[in-house]
PDB file of C-alpha atoms in Angstrom:
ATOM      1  CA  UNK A1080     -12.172  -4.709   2.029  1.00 54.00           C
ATOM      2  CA  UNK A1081     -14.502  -7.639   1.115  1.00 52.00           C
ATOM      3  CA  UNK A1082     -16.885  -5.679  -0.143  1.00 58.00           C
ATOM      4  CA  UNK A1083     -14.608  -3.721  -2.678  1.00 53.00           C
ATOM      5  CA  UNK A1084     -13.287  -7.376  -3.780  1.00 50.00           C
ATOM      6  CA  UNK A1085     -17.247  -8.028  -4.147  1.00 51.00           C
ATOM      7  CA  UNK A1086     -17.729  -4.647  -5.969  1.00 54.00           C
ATOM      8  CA  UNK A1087     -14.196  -5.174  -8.110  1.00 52.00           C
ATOM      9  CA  UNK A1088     -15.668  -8.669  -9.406  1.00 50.00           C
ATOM     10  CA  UNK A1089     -13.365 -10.866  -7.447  1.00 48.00           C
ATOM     11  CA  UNK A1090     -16.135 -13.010  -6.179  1.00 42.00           C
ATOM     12  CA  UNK A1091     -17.686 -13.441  -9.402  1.00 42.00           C
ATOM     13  CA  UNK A1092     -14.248 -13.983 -10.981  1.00 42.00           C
ATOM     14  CA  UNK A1093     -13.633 -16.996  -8.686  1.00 42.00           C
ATOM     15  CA  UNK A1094     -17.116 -18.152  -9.587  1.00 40.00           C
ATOM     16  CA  UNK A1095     -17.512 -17.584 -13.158  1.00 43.00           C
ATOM     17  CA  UNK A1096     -13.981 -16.102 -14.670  1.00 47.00           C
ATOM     18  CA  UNK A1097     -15.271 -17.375 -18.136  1.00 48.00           C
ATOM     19  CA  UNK A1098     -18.439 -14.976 -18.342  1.00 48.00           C
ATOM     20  CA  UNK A1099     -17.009 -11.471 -17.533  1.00 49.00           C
ATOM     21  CA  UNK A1100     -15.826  -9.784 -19.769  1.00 52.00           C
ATOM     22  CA  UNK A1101     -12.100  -8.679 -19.027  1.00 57.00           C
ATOM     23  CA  UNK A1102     -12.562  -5.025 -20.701  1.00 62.00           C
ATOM     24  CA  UNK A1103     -14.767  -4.036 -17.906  1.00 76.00           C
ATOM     25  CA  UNK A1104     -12.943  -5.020 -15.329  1.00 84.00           C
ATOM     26  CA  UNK A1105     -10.413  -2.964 -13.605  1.00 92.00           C
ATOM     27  CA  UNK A1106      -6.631  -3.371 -13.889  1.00 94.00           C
ATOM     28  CA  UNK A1107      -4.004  -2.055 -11.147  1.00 96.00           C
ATOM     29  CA  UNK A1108      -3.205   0.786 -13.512  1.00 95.00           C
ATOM     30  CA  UNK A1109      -6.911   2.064 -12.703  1.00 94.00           C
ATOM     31  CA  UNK A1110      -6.385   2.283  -8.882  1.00 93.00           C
ATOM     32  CA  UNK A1111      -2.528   2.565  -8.164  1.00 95.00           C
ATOM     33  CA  UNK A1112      -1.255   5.513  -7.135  1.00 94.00           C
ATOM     34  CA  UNK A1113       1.664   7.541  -9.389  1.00 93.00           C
ATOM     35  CA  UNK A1114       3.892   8.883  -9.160  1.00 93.00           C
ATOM     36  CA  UNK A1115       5.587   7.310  -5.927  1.00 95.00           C
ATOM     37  CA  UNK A1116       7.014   9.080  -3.217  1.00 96.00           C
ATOM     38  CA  UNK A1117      10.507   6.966  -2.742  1.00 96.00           C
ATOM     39  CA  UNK A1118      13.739   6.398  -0.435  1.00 96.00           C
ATOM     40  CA  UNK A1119      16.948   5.461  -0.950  1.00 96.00           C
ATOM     41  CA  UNK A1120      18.171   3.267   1.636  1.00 97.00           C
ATOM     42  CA  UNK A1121      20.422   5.246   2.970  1.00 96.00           C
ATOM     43  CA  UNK A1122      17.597   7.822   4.054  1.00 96.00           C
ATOM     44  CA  UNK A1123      17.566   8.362   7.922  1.00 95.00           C
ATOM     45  CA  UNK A1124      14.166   7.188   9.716  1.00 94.00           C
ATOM     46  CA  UNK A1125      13.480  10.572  10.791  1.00 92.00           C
ATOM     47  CA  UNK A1126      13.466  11.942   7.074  1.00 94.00           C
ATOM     48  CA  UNK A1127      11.303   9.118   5.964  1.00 95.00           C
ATOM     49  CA  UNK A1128       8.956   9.667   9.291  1.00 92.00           C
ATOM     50  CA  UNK A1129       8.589  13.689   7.557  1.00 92.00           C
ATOM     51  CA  UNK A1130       8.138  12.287   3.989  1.00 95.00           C
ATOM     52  CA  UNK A1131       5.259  10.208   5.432  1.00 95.00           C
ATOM     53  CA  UNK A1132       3.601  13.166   7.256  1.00 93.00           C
ATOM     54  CA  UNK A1133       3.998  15.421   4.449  1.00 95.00           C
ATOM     55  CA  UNK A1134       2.575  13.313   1.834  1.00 95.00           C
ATOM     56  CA  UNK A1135       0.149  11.790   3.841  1.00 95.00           C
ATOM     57  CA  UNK A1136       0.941   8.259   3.209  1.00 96.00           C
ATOM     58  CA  UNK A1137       1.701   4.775   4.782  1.00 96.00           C
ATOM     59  CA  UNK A1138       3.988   3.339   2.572  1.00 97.00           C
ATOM     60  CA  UNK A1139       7.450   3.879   1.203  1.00 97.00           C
ATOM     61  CA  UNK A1140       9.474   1.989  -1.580  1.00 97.00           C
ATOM     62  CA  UNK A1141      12.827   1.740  -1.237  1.00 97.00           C
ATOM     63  CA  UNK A1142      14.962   2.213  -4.485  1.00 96.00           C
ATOM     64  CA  UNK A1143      18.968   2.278  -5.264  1.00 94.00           C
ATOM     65  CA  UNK A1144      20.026   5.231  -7.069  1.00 91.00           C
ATOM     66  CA  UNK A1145      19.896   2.279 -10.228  1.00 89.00           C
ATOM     67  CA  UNK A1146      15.556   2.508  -9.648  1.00 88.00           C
ATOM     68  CA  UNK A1147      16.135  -1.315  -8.569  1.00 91.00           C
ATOM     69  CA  UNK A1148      13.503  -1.352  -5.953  1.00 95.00           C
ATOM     70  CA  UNK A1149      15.410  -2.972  -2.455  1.00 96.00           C
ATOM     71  CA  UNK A1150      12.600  -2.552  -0.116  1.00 96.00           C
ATOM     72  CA  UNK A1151       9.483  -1.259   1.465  1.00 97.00           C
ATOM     73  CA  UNK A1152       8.951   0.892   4.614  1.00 97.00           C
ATOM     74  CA  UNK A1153       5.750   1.151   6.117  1.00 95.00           C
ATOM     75  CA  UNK A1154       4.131   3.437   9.166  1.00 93.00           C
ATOM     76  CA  UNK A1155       3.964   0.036  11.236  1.00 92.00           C
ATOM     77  CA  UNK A1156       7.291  -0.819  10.800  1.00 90.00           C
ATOM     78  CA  UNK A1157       8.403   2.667  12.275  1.00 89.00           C
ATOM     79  CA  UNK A1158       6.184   2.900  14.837  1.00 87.00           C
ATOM     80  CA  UNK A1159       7.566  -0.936  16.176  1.00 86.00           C
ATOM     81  CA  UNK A1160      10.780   0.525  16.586  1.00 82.00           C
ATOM     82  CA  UNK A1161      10.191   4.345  17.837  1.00 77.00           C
ATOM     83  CA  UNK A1162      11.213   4.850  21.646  1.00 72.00           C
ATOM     84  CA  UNK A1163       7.794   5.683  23.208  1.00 74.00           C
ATOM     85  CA  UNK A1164       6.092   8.442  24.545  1.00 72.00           C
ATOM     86  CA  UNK A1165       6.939   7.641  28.121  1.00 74.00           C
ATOM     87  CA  UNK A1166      10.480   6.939  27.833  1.00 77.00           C
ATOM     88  CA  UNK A1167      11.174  10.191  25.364  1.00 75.00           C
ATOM     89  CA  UNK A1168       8.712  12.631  25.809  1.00 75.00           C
ATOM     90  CA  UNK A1169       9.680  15.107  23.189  1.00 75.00           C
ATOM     91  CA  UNK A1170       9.346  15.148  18.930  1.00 76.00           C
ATOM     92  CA  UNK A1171      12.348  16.225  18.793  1.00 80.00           C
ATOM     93  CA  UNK A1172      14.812  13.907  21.037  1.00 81.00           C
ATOM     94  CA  UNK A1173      12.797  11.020  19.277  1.00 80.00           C
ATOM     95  CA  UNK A1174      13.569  12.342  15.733  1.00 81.00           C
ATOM     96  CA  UNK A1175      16.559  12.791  16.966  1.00 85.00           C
ATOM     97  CA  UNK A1176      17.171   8.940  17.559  1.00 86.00           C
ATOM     98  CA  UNK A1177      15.758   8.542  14.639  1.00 87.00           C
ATOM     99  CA  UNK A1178      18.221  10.613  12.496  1.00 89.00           C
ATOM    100  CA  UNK A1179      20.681   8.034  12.987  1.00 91.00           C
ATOM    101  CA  UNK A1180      19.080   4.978  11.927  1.00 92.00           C
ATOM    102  CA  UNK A1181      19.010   4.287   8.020  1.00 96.00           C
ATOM    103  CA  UNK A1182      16.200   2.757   6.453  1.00 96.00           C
ATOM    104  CA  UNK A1183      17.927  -0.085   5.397  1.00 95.00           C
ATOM    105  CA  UNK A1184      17.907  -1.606   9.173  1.00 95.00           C
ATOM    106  CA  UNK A1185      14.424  -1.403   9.187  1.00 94.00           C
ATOM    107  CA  UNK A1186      12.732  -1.912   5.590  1.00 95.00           C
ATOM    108  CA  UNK A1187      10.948  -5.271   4.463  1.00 95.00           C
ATOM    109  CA  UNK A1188      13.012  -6.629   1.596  1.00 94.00           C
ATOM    110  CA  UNK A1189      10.487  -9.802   1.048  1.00 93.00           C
ATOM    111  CA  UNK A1190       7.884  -8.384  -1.055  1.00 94.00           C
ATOM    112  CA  UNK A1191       5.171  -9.270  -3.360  1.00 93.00           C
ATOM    113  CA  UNK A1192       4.753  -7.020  -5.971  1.00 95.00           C
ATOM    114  CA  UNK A1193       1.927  -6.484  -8.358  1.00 96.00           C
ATOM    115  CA  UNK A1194       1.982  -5.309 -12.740  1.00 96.00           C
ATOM    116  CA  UNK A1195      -0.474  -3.042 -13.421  1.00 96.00           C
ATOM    117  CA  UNK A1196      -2.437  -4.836 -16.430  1.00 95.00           C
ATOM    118  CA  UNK A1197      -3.103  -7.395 -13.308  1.00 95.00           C
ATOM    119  CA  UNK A1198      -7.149  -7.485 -12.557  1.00 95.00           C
ATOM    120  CA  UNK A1199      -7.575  -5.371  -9.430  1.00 94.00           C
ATOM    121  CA  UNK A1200      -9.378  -7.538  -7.568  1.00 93.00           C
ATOM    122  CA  UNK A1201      -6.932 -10.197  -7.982  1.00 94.00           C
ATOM    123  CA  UNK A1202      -4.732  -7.653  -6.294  1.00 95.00           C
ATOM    124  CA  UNK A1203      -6.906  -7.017  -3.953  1.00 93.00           C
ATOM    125  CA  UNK A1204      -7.497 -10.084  -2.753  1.00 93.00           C
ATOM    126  CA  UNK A1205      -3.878 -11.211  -2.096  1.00 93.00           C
ATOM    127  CA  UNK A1206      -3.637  -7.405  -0.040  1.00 94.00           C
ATOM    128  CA  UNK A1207      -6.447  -9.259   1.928  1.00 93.00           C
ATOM    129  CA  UNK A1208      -5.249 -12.682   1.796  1.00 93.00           C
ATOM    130  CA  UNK A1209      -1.592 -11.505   3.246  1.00 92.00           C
ATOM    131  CA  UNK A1210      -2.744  -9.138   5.617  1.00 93.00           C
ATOM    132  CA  UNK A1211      -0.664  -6.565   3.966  1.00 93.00           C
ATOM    133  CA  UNK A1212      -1.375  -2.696   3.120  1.00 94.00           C
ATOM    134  CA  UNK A1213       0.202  -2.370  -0.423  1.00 96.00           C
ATOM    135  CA  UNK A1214       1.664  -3.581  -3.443  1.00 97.00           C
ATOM    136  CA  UNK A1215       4.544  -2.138  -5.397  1.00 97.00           C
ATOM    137  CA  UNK A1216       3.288  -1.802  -8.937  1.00 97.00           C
ATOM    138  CA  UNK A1217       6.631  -3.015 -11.356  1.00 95.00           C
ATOM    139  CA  UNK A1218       6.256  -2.917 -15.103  1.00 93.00           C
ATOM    140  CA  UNK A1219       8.159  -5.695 -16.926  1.00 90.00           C
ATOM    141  CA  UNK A1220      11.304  -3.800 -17.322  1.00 89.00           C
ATOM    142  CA  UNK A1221      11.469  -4.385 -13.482  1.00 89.00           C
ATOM    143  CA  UNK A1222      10.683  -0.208 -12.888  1.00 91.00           C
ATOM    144  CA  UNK A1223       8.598   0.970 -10.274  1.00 95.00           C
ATOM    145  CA  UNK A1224       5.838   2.704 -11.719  1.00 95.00           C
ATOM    146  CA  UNK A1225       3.034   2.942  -9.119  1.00 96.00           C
ATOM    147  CA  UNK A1226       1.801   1.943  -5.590  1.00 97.00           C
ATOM    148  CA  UNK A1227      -1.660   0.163  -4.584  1.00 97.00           C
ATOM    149  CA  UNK A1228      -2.874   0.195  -1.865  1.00 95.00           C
ATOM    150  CA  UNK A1229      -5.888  -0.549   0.671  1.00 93.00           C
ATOM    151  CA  UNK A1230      -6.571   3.458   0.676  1.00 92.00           C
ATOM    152  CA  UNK A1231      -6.495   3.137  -3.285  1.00 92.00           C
ATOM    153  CA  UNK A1232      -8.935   0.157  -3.200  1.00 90.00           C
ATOM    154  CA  UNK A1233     -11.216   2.240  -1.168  1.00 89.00           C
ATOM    155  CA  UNK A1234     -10.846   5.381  -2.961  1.00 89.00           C
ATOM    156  CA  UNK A1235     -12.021   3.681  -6.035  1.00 88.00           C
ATOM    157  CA  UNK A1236     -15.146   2.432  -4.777  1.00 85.00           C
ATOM    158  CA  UNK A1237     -15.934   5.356  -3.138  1.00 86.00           C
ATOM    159  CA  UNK A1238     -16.518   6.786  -6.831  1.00 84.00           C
ATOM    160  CA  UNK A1239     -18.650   3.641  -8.257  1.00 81.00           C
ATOM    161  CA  UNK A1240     -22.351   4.107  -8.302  1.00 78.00           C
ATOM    162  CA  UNK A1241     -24.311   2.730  -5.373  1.00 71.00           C
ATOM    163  CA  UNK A1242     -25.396  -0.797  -6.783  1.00 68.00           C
ATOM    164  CA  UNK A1243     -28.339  -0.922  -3.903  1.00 65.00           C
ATOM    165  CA  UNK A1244     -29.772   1.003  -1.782  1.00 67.00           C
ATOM    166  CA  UNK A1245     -28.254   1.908   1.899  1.00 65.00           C
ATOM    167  CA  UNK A1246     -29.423   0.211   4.641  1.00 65.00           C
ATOM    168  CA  UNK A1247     -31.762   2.119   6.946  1.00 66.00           C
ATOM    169  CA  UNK A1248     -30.455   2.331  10.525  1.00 68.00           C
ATOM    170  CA  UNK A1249     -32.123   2.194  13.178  1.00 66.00           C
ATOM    171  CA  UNK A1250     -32.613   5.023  15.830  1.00 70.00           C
ATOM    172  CA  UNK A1251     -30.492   4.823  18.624  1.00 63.00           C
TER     173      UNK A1251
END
């Protein structure tokens, strides 16, 4: 992740903010991801445990039928409190456990949040400095409008152009 900071500026920003110029450096809006997959917090553990397969994602907001966002669910917080392996062998009788558990027992409801006109690496760098995995992005109506995370941080500078060239490696 240090090197995306590097490549988003945030180095240079902490060095010399007053000599970069702000238009070419990337907000939130540039990176987060939209629209968000969501959960109400009455949602069962086992439906958001699908919803994270089937989307392919980490993280969850959690959002009363107002759009007030309540919470955050994330794949480490269900896989601290899923029965293991050994003590339920099959998908199913764990789901099933999991069916009865609402979202609201589990889900973080102390959480930074991001705007998305915010710099990206600034973003960034309190992802790294909090050892967290995403940021809700909230719009200053208070509405949820997007999701960044360290996936979306990589994804974007997977697509810059190579600044150097790659180190060689060595033969095994």
């Amino acid at each position: 992740l240090h090197d995306v900071l590097v490549a988003l500026g945030v180095v240079a920003l902490e060095v010399d903010a007053g000599r970069l110029p702000t238009a070419d450096v990337p907000r939130v809006r540039d990176l987060m991801t939209r629209p968000v997959v969501t959960v109400s917090p009455d949602v069962s553990l086992a439906a958001v445990t699908q919803a994270m397969a089937a989307h392919r994602i980490r993280h969850i907001p959690v959002v009363e039928a107002s759009g007030r966002l309540v919470g955050l669910v994330t794949q480490r917080d269900l896989l601290s409190i899923q029965p293991s392996r050994l003590e339920i062998p099959g998908d199913g009788e764990r789901l099933a456990l999991l069916a009865r558990v609402p979202v609201r027992d589990v889900m973080e409801t102390h959480l930074a949040v991001v705007g998305p006109t915010e710099f990206a690496g600034a973003a960034g760098d309190r992802l790294r400095r909090h050892r967290i995995g995403c940021l809700p992005v909230m719009d200053a109506a208070g509405h949820l409008v997007g999701i960044v995370t360290r996936s979306d941080f990589l994804a974007w500078a997977s697509r810059q152009p190579a600044t150097h060239e790659p180190a060689a490696v060595a033969p095994a």
